[in-house]
XYZ file of N, CA and C in Angstrom:
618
model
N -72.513 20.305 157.022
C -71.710 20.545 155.835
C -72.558 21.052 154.687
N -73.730 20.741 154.198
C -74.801 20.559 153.400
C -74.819 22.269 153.574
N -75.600 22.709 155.126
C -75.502 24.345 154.988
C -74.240 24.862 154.929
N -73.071 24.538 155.274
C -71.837 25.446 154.888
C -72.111 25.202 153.805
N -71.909 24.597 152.694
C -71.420 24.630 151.141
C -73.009 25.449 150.311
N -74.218 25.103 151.149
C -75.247 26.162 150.704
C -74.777 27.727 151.110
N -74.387 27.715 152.348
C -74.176 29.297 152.284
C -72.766 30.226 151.534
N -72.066 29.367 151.395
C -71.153 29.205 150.511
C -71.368 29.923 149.372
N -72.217 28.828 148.416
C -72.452 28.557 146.767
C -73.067 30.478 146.683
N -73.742 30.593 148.056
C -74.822 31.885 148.278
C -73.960 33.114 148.241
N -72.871 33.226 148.883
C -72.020 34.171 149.180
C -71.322 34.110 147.623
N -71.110 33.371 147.252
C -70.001 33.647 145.764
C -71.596 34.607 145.061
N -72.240 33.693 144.990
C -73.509 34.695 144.431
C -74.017 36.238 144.011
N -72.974 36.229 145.227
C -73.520 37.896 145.730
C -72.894 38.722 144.623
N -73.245 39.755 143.551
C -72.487 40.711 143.124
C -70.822 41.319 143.301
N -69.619 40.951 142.703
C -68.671 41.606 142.870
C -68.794 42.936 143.702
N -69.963 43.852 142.938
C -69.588 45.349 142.997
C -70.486 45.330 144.442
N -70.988 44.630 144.794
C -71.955 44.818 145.875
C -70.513 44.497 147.219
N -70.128 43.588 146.684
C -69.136 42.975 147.858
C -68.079 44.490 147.915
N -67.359 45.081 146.985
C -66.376 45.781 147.020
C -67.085 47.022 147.604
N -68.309 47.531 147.550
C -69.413 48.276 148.096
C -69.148 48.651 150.168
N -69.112 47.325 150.080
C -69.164 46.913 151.685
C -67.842 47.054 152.047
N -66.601 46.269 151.268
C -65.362 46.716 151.794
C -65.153 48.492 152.010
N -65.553 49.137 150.952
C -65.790 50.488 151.001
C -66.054 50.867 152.425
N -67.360 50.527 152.673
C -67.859 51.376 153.795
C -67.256 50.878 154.925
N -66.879 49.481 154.711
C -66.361 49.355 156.075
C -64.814 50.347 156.614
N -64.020 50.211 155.071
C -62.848 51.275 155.228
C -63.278 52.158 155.701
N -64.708 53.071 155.056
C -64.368 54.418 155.004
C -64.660 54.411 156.220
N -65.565 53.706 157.357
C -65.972 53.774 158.841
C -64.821 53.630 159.435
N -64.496 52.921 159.176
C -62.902 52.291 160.176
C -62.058 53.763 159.236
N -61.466 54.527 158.954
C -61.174 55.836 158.738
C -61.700 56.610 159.209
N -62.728 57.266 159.544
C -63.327 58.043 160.113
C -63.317 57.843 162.080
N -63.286 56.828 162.081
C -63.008 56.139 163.090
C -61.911 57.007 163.741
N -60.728 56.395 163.257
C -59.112 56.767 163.493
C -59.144 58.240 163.268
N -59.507 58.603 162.560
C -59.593 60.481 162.451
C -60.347 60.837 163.617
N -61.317 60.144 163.772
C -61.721 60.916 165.419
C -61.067 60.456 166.973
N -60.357 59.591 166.515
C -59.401 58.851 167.809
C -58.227 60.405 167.776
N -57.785 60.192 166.184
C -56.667 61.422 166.385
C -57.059 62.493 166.947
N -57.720 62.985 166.310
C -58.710 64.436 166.843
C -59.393 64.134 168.800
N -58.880 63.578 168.995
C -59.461 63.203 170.479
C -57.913 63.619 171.272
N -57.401 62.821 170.779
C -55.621 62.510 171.108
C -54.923 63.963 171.254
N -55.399 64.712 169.937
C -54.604 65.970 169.590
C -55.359 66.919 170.438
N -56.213 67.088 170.608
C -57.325 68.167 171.072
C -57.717 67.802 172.636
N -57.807 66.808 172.696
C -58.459 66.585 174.113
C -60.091 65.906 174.049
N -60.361 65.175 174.694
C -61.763 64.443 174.098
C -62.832 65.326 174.697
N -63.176 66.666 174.688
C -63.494 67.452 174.864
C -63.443 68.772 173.761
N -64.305 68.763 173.296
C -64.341 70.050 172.328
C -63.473 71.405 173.138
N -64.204 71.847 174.001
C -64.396 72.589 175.069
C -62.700 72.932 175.374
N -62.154 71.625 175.838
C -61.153 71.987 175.919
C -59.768 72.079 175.111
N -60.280 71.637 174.144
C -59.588 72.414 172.964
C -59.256 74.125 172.862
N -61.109 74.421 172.956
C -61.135 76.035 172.889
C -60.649 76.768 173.590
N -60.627 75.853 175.158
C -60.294 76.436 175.977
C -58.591 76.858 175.929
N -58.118 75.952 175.347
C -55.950 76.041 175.466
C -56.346 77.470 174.409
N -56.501 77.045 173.363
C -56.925 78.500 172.248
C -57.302 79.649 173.105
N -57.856 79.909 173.479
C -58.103 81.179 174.402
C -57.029 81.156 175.475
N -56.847 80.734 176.179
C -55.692 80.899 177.279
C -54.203 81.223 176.070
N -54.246 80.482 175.022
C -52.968 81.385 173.972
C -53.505 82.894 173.661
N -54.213 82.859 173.159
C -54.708 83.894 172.905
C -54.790 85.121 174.108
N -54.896 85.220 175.107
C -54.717 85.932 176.066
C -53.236 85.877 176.909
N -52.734 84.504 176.344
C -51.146 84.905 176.830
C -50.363 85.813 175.966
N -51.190 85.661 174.496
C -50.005 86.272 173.467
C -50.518 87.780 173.636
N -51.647 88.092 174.092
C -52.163 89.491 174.328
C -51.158 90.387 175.279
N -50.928 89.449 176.601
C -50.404 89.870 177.594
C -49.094 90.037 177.228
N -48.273 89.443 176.460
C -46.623 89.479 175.631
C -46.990 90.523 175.209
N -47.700 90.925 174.209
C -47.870 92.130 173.331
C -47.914 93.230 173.835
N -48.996 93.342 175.478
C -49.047 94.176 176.216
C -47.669 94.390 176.924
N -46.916 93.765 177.676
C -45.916 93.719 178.302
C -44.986 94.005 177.026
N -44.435 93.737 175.799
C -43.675 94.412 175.077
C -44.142 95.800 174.522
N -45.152 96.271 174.562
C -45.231 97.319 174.264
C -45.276 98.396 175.464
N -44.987 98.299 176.804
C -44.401 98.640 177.683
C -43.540 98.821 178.081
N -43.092 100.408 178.435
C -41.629 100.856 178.739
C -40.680 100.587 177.483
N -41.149 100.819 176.162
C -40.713 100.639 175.311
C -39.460 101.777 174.728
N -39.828 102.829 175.863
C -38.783 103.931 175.812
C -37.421 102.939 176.471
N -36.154 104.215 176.440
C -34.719 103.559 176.536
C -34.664 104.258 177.848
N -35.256 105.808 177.727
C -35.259 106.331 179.265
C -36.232 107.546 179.445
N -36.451 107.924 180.526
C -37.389 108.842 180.828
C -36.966 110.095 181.103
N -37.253 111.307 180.332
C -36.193 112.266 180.533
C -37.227 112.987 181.442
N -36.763 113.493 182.229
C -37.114 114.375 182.896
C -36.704 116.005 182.636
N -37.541 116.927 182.147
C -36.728 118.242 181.956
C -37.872 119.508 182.220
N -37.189 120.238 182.166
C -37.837 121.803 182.793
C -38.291 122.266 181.799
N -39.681 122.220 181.541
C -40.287 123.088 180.079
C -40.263 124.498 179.986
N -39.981 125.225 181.167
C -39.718 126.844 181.486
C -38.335 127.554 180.913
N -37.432 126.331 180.929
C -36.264 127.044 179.999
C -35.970 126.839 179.007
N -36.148 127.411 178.371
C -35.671 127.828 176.955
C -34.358 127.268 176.478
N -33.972 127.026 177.063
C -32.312 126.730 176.466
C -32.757 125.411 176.441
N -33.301 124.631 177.445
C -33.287 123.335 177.506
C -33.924 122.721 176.678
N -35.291 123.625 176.364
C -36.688 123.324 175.408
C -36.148 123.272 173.738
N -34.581 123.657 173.324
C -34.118 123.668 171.943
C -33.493 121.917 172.052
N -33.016 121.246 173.064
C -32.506 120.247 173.063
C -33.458 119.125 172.928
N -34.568 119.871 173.930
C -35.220 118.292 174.092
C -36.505 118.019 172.877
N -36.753 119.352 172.090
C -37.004 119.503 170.974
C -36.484 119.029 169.847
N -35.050 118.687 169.620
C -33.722 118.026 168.760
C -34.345 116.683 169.152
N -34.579 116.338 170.635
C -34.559 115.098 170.864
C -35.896 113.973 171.497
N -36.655 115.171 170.496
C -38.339 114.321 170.401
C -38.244 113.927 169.214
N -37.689 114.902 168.230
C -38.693 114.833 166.945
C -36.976 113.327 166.238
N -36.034 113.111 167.344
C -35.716 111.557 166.696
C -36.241 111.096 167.519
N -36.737 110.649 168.671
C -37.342 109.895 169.328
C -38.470 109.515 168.704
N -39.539 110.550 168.174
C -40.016 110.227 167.530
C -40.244 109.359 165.929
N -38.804 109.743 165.553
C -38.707 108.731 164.353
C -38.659 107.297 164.478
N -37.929 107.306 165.612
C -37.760 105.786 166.096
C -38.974 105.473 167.374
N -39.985 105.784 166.522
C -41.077 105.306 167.071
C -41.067 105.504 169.078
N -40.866 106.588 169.671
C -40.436 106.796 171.121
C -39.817 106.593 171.356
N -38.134 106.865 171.580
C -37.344 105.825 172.501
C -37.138 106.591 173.635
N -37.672 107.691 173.902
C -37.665 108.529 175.033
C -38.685 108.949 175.516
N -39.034 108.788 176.825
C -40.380 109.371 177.598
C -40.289 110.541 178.343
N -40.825 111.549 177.407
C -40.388 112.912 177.972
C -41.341 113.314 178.988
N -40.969 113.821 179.913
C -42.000 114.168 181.419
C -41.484 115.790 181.520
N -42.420 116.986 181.571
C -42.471 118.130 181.900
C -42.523 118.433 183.263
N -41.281 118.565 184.245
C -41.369 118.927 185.337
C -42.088 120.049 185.952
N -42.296 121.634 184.947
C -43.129 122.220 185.035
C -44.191 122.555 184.869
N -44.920 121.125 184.483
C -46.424 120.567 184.259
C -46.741 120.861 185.494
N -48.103 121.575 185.297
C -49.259 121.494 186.799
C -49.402 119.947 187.154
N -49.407 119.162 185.918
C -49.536 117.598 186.340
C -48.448 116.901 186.459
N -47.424 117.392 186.616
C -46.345 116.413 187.189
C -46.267 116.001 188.291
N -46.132 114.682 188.769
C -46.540 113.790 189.890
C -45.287 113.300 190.143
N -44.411 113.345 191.430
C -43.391 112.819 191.706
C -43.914 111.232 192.133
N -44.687 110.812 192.149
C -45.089 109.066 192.312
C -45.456 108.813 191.352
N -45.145 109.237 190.245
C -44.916 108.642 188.711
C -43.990 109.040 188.212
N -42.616 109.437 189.074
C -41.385 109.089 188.756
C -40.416 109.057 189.540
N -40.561 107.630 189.896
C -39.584 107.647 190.764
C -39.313 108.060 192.165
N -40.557 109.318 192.496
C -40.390 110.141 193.879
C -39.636 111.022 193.694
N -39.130 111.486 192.366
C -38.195 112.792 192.015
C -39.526 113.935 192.105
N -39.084 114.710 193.455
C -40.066 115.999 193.407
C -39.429 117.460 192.509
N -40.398 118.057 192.338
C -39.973 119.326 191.433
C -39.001 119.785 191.928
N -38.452 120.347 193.373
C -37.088 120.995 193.951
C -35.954 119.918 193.378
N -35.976 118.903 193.605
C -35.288 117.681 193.052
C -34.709 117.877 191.492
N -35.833 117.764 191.086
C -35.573 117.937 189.733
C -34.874 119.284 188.981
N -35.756 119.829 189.753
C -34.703 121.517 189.185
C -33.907 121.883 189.164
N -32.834 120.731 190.453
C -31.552 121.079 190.705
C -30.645 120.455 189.510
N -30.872 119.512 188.783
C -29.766 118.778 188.275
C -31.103 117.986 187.162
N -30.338 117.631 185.953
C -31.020 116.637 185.284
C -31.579 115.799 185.543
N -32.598 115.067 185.855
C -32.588 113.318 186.207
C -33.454 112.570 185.146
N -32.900 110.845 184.927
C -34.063 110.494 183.815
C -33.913 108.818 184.835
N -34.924 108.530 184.364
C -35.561 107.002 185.063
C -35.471 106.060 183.596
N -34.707 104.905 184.354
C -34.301 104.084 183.253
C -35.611 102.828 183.514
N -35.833 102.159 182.185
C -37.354 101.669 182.427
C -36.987 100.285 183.559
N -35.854 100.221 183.605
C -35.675 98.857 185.005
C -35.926 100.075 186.525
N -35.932 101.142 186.283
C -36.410 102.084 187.256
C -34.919 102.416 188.220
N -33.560 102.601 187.402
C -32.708 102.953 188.033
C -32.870 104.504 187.616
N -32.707 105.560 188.447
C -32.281 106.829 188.199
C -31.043 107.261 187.612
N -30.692 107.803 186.965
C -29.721 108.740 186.504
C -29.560 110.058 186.594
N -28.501 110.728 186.479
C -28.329 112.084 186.501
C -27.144 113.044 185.873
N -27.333 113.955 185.763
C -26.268 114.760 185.188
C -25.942 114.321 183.781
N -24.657 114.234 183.156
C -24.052 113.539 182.100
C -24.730 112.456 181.782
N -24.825 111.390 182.532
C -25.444 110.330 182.207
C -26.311 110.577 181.955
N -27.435 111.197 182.033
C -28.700 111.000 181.474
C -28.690 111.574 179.359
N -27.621 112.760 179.499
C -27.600 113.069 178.104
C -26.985 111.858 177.254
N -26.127 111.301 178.434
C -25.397 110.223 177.104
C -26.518 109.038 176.790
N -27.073 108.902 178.015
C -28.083 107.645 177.061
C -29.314 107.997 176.666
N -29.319 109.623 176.715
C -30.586 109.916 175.728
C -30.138 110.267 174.356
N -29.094 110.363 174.016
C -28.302 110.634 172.826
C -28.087 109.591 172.242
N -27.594 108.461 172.928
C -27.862 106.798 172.469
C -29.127 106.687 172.165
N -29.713 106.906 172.618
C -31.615 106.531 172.403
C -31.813 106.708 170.705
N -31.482 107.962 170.489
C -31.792 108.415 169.392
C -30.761 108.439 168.130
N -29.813 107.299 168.205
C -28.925 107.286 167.689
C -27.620 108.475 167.286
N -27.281 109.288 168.300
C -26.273 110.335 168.381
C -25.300 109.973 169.366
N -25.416 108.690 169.723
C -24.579 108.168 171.481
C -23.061 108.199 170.789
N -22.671 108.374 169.613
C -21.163 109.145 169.403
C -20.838 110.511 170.094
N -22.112 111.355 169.954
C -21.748 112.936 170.700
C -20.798 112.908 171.942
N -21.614 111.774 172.996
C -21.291 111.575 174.274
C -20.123 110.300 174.287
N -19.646 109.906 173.197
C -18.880 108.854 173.218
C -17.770 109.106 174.531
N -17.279 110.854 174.311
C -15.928 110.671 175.119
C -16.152 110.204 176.648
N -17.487 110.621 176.983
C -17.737 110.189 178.653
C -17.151 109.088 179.073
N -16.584 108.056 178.051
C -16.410 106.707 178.239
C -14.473 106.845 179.090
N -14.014 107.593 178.743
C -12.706 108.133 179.500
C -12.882 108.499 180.769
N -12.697 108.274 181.720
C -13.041 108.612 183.034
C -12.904 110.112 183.324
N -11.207 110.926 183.048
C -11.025 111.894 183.460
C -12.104 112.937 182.289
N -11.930 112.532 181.374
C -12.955 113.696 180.626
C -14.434 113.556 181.004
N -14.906 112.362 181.759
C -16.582 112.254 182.146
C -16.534 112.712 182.859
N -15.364 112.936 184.343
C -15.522 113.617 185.607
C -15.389 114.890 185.400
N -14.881 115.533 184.235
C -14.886 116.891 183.781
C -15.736 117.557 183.130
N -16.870 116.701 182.465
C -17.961 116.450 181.924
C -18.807 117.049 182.742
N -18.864 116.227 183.881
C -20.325 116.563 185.172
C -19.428 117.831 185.683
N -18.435 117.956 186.245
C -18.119 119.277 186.497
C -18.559 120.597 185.745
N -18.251 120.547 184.833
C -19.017 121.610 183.579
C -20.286 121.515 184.138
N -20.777 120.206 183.368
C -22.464 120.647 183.376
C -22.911 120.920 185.047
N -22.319 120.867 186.244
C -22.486 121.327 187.602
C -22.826 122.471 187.969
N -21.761 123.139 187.019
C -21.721 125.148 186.825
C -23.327 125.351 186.244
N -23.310 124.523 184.980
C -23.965 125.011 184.423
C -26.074 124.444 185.306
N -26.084 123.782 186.178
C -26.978 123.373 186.661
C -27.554 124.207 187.866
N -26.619 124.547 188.316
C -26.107 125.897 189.455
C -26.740 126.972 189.200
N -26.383 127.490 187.986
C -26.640 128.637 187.001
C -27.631 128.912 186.187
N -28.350 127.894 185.759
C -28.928 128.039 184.263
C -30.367 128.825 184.370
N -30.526 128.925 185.863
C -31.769 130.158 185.943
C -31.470 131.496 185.874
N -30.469 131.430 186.427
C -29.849 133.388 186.428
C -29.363 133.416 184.903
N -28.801 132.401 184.367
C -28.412 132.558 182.809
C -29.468 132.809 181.649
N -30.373 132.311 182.582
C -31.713 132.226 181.234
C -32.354 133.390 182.334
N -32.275 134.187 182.539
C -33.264 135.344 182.856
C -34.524 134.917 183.688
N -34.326 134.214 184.893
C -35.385 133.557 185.086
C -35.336 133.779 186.718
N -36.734 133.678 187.628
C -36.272 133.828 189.169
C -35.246 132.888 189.895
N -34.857 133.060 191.148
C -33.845 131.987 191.553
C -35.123 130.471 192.110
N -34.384 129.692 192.339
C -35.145 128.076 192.520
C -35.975 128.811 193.829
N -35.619 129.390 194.942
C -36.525 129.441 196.146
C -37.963 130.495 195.503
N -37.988 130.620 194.934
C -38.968 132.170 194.194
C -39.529 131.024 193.614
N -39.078 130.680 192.732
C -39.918 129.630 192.073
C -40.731 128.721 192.182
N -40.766 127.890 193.771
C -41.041 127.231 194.718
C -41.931 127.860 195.619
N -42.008 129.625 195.983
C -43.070 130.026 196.269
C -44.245 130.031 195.501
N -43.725 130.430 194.611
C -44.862 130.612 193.488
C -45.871 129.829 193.122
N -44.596 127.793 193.315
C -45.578 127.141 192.747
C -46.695 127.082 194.210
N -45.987 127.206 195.159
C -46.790 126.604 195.723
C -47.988 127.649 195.968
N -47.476 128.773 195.524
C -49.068 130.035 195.826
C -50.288 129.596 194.847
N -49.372 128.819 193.436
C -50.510 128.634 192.586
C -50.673 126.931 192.934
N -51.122 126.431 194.084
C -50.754 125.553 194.168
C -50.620 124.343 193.902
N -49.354 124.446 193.249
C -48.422 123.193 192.256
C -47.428 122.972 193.408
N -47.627 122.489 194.287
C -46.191 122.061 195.107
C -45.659 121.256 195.180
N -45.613 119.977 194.168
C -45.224 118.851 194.039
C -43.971 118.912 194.715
C-alpha cells in the first residue's frame, strides 16, 4: 500500500501539460494507425496492387476509347471515282460528312488500292454493277438503300424519306436499275467488259 500511495502522490506530480503531451501522441499514433488500416482496406495491403487496378483502368478505358472511336462512320460508301456524275454527289456528301466529323467511309472503287478483303469481298466487277455500301455491323446494302442511309448520315435522310412507302421504294430501285445499267454509255465512258480488260492489262484486277 505504502508503494501504491508513493507512486500515486508521484504520478499527480507529473506536469499537467506533460500528461496532456502523452494523451496527444498516443491519439495522434492510434490515428495514424486507423488511417493506415483504411488505406490497407481501400487499396489492398499492397502498394503494388493498388497500382496495379490503376493501370488495368487505365488500359481498359484506352481500349473503350479505342473501340469507340471505331467504325465511327454510319456506312461505307462504296463509289466509282471515274464518273463524273457520281463524283458531284459524293462530293455534296464528304464535305457534310465531314462536318459531322465522318459519318461516312468513302472507299474509291477505282483506286489501284482498292482491296475487295477490306470490304466485304465486294470485287470491282461487283461493284460497278450497282451501288454497294457496308454497314459498320458489316451488313451490305445496295441500290436505294445505300443513298437513303447515306443521306441520313449526313443529315438530308428527308430527301429519301419517301422510300419508306413500299410502292414508291420499289419504283425507286427500278429507276435507279436503268440508271446503273446505263451510267457508262451515259457518261461517255467504255462498256464494264473494256474496262475490266484494261484493269487487268494495267494490272488492277481486283
Amino acid at each position: 500500500m505504502r508503494a501504491f500511495r508513493g507512486f500515486s502522490r508521484r504520478a499527480r506530480a507529473v506536469p499537467q501539460s506533460h500528461l496532456a503531451s502523452a494523451r496527444n501522441l498516443w491519439s495522434n499514433a492510434n490515428m495514424h494507425q486507423i488511417s493506415r488500416n483504411m488505406r490497407k482496406t481501400r487499396y489492398g495491403n499492397n502498394i503494388n496492387d493498388y497500382r496495379g487496378r490503376m493501370a488495368a483502368r487505365a488500359f481498359s478505358a484506352d481500349s473503350d476509347a479505342e473501340k469507340g472511336s471505331e467504325k465511327k462512320y454510319q456506312i461505307r460508301l462504296l463509289f466509282d471515282g471515274d464518273c463524273p456524275l457520281c463524283m458531284r454527289e459524293v462530293d455534296m456528301l464528304r464535305r457534310r460528312s465531314d462536318e459531322r466529323g465522318g459519318t461516312i467511309d468513302f472507299v474509291d472503287i477505282a483506286s489501284p488500292d482498292y482491296n475487295p478483303k477490306d470490304n466485304n469481298d465486294i470485287d470491282f466487277e461487283t461493284a460497278m454493277t450497282r451501288i454497294h455500301g457496308v454497314l459498320p455491323d458489316g451488313t451490305i446494302v445496295r441500290d436505294i438503300e445505300v443513298f437513303k442511309v447515306a443521306y441520313e448520315a449526313v443529315g438530308l435522310g428527308w430527301v429519301y424519306a419517301f422510300t419508306q412507302v413500299k410502292p414508291l421504294r420499289v419504283a425507286a430501285d427500278w429507276l435507279y436499275g436503268i440508271w446503273a445499267r446505263n451510267r457508262l454509255s451515259m457518261t461517255g465512258r467504255s462498256d464494264l467488259s473494256t474496262i475490266l480488260s484494261e484493269k487487268k492489262t494495267c494490272g488492277g484486277g481486283n
